Each structure stands twice: as structure tokens, then as C-alpha cells.
mmCIF file of C-alpha atoms in Angstrom:
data_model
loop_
_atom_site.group_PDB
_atom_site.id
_atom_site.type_symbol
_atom_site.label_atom_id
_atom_site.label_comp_id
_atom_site.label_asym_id
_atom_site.label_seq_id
_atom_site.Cartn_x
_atom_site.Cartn_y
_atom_site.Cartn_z
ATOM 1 C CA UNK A 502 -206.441 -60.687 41.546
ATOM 2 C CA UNK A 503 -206.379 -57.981 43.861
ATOM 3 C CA UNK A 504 -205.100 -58.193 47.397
ATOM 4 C CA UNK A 505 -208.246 -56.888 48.702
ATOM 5 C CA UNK A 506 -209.983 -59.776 47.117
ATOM 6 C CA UNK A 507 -207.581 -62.581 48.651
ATOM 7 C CA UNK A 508 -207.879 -61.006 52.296
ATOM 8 C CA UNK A 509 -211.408 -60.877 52.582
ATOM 9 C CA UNK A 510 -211.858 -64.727 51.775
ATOM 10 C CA UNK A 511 -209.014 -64.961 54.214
ATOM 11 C CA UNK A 512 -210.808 -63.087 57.048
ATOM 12 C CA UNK A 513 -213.897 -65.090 56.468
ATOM 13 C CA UNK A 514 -212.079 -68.258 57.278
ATOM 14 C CA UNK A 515 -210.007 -66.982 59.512
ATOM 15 C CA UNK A 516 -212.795 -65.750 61.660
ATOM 16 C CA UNK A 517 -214.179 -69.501 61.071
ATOM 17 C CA UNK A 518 -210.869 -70.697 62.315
ATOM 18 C CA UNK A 519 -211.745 -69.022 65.740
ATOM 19 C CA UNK A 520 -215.115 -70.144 65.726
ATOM 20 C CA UNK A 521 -216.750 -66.932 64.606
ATOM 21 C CA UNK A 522 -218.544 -67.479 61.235
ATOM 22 C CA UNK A 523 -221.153 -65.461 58.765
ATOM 23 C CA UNK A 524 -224.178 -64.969 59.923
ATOM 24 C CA UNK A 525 -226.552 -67.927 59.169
ATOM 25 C CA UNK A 526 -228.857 -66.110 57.553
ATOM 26 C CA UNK A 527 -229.394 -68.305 54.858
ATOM 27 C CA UNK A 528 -227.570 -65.706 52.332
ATOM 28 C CA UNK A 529 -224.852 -66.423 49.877
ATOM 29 C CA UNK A 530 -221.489 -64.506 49.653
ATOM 30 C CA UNK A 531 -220.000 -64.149 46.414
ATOM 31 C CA UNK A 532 -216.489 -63.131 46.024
ATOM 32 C CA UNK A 533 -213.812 -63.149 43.371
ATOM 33 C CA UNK A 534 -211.494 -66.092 42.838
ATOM 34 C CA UNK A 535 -208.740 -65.504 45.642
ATOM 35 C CA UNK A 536 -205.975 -66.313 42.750
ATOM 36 C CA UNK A 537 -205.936 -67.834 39.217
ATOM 37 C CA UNK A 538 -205.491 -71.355 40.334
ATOM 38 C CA UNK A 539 -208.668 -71.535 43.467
ATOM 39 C CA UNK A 540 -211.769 -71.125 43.108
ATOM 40 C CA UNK A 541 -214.987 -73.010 44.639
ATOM 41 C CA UNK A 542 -217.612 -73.201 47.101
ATOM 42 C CA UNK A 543 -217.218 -73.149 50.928
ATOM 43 C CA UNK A 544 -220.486 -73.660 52.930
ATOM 44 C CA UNK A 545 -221.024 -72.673 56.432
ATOM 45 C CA UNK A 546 -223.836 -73.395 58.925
ATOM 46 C CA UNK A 547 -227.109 -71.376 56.741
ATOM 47 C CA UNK A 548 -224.224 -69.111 54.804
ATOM 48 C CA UNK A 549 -222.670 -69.816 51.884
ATOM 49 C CA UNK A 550 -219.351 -68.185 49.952
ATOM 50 C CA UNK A 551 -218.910 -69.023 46.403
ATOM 51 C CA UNK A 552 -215.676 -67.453 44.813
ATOM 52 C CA UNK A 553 -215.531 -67.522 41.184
ATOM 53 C CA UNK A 554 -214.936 -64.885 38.491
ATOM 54 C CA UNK A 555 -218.183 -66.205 36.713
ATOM 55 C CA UNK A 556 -220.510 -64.038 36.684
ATOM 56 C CA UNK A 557 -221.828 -63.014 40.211
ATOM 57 C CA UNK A 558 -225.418 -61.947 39.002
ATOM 58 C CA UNK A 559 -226.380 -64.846 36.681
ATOM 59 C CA UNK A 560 -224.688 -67.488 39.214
ATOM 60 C CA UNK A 561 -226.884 -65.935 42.169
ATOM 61 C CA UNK A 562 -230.183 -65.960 39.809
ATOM 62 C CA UNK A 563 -230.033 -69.920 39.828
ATOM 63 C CA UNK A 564 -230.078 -70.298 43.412
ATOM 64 C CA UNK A 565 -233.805 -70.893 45.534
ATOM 65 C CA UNK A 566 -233.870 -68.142 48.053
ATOM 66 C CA UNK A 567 -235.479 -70.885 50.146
ATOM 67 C CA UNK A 568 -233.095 -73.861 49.603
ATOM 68 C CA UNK A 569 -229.408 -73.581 52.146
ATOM 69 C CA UNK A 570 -228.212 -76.757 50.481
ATOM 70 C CA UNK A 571 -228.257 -75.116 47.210
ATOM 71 C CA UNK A 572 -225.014 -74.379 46.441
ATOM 72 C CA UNK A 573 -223.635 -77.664 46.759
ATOM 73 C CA UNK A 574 -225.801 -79.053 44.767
ATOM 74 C CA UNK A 575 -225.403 -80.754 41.568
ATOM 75 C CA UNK A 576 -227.542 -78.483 39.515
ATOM 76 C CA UNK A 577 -225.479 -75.647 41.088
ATOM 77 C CA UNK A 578 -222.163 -77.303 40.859
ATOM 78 C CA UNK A 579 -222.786 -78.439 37.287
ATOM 79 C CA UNK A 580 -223.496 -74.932 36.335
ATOM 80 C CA UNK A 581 -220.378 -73.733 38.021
ATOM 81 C CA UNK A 582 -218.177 -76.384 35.800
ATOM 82 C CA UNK A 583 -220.111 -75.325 32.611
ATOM 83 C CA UNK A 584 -218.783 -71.294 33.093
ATOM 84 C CA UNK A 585 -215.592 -72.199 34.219
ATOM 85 C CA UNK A 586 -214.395 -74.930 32.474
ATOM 86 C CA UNK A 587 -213.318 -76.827 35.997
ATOM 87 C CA UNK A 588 -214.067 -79.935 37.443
ATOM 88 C CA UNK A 589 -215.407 -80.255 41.073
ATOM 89 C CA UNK A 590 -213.406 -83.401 42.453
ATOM 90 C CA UNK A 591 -215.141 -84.212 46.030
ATOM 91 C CA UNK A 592 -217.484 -82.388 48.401
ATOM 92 C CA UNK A 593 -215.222 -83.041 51.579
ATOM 93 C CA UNK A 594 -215.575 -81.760 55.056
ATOM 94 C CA UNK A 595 -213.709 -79.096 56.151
ATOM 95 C CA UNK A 596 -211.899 -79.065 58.965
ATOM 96 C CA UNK A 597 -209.642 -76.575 61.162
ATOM 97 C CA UNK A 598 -207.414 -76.790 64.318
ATOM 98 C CA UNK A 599 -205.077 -74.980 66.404
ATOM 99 C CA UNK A 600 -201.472 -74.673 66.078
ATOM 100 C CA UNK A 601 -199.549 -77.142 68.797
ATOM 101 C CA UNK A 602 -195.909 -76.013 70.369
ATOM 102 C CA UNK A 603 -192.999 -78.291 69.950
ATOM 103 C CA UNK A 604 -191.614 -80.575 67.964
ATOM 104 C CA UNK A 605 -193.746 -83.195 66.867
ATOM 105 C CA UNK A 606 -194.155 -86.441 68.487
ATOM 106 C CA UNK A 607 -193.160 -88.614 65.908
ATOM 107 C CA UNK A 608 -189.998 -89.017 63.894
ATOM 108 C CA UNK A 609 -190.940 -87.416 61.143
ATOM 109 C CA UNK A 610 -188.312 -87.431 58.005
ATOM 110 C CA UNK A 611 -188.899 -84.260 55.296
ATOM 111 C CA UNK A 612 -188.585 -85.541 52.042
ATOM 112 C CA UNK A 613 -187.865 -83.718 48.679
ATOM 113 C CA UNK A 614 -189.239 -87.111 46.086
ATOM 114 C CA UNK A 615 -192.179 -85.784 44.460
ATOM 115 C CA UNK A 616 -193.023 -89.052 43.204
ATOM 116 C CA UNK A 617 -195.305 -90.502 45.545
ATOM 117 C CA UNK A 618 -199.131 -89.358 44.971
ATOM 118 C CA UNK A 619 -200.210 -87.502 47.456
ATOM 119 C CA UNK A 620 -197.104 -85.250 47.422
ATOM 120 C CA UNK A 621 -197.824 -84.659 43.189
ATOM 121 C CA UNK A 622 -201.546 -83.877 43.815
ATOM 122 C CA UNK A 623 -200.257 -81.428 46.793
ATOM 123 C CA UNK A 624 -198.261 -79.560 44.190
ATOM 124 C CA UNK A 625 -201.391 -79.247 41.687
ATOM 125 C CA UNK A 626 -203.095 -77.390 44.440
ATOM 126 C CA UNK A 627 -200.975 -75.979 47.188
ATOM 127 C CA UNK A 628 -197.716 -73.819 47.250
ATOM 128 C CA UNK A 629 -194.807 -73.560 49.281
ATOM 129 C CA UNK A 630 -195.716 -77.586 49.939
ATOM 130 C CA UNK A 631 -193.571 -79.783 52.192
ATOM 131 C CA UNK A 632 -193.784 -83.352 52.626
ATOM 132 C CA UNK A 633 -192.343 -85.765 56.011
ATOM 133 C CA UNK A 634 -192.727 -89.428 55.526
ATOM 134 C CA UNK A 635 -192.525 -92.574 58.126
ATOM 135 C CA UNK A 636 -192.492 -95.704 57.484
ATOM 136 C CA UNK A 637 -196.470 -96.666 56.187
ATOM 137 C CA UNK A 638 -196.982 -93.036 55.846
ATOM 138 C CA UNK A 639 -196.763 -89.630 54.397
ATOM 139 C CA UNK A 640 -197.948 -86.141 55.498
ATOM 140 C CA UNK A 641 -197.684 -83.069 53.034
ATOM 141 C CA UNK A 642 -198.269 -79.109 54.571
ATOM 142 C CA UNK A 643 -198.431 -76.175 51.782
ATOM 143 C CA UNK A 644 -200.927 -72.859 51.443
ATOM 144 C CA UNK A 645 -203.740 -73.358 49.757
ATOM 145 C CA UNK A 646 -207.060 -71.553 49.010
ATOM 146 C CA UNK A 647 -206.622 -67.955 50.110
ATOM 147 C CA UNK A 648 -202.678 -68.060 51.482
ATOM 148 C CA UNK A 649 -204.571 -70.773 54.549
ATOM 149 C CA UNK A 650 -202.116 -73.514 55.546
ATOM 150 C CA UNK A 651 -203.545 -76.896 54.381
ATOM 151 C CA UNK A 652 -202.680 -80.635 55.293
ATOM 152 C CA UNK A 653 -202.650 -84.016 54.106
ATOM 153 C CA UNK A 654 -201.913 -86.988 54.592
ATOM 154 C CA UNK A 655 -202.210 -90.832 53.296
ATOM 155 C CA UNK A 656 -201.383 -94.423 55.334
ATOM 156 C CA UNK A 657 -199.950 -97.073 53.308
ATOM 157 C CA UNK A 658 -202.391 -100.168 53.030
ATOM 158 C CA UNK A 659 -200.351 -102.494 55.445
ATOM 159 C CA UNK A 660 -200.428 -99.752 58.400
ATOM 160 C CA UNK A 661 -204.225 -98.564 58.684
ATOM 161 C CA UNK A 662 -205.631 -99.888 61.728
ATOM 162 C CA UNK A 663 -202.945 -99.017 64.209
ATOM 163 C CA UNK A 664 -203.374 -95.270 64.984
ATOM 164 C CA UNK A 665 -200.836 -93.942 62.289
ATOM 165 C CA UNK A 666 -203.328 -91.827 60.367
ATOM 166 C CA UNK A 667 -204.097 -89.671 63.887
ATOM 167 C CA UNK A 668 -200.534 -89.374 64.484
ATOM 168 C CA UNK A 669 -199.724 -87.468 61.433
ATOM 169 C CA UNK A 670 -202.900 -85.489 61.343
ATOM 170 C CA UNK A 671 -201.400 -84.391 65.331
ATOM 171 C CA UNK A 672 -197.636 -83.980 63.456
ATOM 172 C CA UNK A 673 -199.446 -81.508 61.128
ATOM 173 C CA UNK A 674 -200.221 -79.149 63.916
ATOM 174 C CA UNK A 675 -196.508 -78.777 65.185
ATOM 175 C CA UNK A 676 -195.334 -78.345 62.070
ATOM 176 C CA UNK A 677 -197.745 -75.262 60.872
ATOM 177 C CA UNK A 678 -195.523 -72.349 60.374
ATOM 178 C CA UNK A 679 -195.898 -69.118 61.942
ATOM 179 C CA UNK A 680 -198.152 -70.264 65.053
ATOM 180 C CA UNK A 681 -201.195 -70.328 62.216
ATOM 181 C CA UNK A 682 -204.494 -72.777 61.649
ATOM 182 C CA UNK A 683 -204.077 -75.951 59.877
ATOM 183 C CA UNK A 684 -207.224 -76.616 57.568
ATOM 184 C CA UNK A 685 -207.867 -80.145 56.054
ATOM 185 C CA UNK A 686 -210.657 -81.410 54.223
ATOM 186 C CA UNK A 687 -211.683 -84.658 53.446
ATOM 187 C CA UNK A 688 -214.169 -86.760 51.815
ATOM 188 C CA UNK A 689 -217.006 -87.431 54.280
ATOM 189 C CA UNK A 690 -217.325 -90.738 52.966
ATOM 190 C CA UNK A 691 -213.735 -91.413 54.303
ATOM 191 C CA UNK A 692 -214.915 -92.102 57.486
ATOM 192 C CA UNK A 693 -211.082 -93.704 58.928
ATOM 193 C CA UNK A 694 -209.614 -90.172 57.992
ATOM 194 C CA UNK A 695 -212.490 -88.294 59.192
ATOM 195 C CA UNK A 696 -212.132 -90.421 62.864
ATOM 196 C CA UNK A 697 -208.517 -89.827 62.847
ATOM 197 C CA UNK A 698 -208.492 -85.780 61.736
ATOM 198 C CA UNK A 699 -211.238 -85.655 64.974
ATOM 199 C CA UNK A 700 -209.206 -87.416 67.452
ATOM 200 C CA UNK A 701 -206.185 -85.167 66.501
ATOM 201 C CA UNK A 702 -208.463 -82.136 67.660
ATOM 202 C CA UNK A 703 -209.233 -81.066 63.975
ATOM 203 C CA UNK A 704 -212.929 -79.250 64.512
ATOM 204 C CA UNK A 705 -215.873 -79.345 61.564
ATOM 205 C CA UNK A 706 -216.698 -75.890 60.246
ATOM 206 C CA UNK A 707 -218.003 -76.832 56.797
ATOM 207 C CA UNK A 708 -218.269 -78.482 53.748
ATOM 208 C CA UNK A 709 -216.250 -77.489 50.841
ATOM 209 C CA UNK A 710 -216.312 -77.964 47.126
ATOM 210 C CA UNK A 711 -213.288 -76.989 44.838
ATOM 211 C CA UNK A 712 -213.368 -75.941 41.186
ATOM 212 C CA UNK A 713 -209.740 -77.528 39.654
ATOM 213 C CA UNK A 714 -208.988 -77.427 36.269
ATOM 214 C CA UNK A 715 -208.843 -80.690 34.686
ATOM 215 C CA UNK A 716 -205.734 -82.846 34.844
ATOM 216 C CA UNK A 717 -203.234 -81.401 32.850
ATOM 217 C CA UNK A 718 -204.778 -77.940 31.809
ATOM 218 C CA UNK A 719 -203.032 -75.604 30.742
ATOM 219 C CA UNK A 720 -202.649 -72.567 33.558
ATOM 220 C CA UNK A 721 -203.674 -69.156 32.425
ATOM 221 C CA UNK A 722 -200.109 -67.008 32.626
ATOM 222 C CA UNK A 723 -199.897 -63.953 34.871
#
């Protein structure tokens, strides 16, 4: 994919990242897939961007002129899988926030095990991924769609309830390199990670909707 193509999905979000977004117009965007590995559906307040390299034409021909929601639909989505041969995994919130100076406050240990879960499905989706662990938790940090920095994170059973969860979503933001945003999404339905990404100043911006290829496809060379 060309540069061109991978820095104008990066503008758009990193306009969103400073709070300036498409115009809601109620008008879809479609752009090329960023890279072989992401492509998707990111939708904004009445403005939608769907990158894919289905085609463009017969993808925008099955969207209502009259219907925002559209997009992330199921009869939308469902098309999208059928030309692409991906899977969408979640509809999840997206969510931006601010670099933060400093070390973070909380003894953080990097780790290079790529056994645990979360660190594995970082791998599948991010690059240049890094991992820190405390005890009950783990936080991973790599680029994902577009070159953005992305986070994650996951609180062992035994230690929900006791602020850890907000902790490491605030560790995230000291560790971003390069003074850049940190984007995370997560299910909306995960309402104990959605609390805790908000009261570590992570800000709403949208709802996103990955294509992935399925578990253990193949990845097209080049």
C-alpha cells in the first residue's frame, strides 16, 4: 500500500486525536486498507471511514443515504466479511488520550514472555508491541491501525475491584513513545474497562469495527 494511503487514514485520526473530526455530514469516507494486515470501519459523530480494498463502488451502493448507523451494521458488516474473507471480532469504543510526562506511577516490570493472552493477541494485531506486567496485571503498547500507538490491558480475576485496571490504562500514557496519542478501544459492553479507560482521561471519539483474518490465516506475503 502506498504511503499516501496510510497517511491520510493517519491524519483523519490524528485530527480526531485533537478533537477535530470529519464533517458530520452524514457521508462515508472510503479509503484503501492502510497495510495488508488492517482494515475495518471507524465511525465518527454523522461520518463514517471504511478502509478496505473491496470494492469502493459496490460497498458504497449498499449503504441508505439516509441511515448514519449503517455501516456498523450487520447487513453492512456481513457484507464486508463476505468480500474479504475477515472476521469482525467486536464493535468496541474507541478511545484517545494525551501523552503524560514522566515515568509512570506504578512499578511497572517490561516483560519479553509472550505467553500470556493478551500479549499473543497484541502480536496478531499490533507491531513494535511491548508488554509491563504487575502483580494481577498486564499492560501491552504497540502501533496499530495506520502506524497509531494502541494500548491494552487485562486485570487478573483476584485484583478487579481495587483500582488496578485505571492505573495501567494512566501507565499507558507515560509510556507512549515519541510524546504521541494513545488509542484504545474496547468493548462497550465492558463497562469496568470502559469506567477505568475514562477515569485515566481516555476521551470517546468513536466506535470502531476491525476486519481480522481468521485465527491462524495465512498472511498474504509482501
Amino acid at each position: 500500500m502506498t504511503s499516501g494511503t496510510s497517511t491520510r487514514l493517519a491524519g483523519i485520526l490524528a485530527r480526531a486525536a485533537r478533537g477535530t473530526f470529519p464533517p458530520p455530514d452524514g457521508s462515508v469516507t472510503f479509503l484503501p486498507q492502510p497495510s495488508e494486515r488492517d482494515a475495518g470501519v471507524i465511525a465518527f459523530t454523522a461520518h463514517t471511514v471504511v478502509f478496505t480494498d473491496a470494492d469502493h463502488a459496490e460497498l458504497a451502493a449498499l449503504l441508505p443515504p439516509d441511515d448514519l448507523g449503517a455501516p456498523l451494521c450487520p447487513p453492512f458488516l456481513s457484507e464486508l466479511t463476505a468480500r474479504t474473507g475477515r472476521e469482525v471480532v467486536n464493535v468496541d469504543l474507541l478511545t484517545v488520550a494525551d501523552p503524560l510526562p514522566g515515568p509512570p506511577p506504578l512499578d511497572l516490570r517490561e516483560t519479553k514472555d509472550r505467553g500470556h493472552p493478551r500479549i499473543l493477541r497484541a502480536l496478531r494485531h499490533r507491531d513494535e508491541v511491548r508488554a509491563w506486567t504487575v502483580p494481577g496485571g498486564t499492560l501491552v503498547i504497540g502501533r496499530g491501525v495506520a502506524g497509531r500507538w494502541e494500548t491494552a490491558l487485562e486485570v487478573d480475576p483476584a485484583a478487579r475491584g481495587k483500582g488496578l485496571g485505571r492505573a495501567l490504562a494512566a501507565a499507558a500514557r507515560h509510556l507512549v513513545p515519541g510524546g504521541a496519542p494513545l488509542w484504545a478501544q474496547v468493548a462497550p459492553g465492558n463497562a469496568a474497562s470502559v469506567r477505568a479507560l475514562l477515569s485515566a482521561g481516555f476521551a470517546p471519539v468513536g466506535a470502531e469495527a476491525l476486519m481480522v483474518r481468521p485465527h491462524g490465516a495465512a498472511r498474504t506475503p509482501g
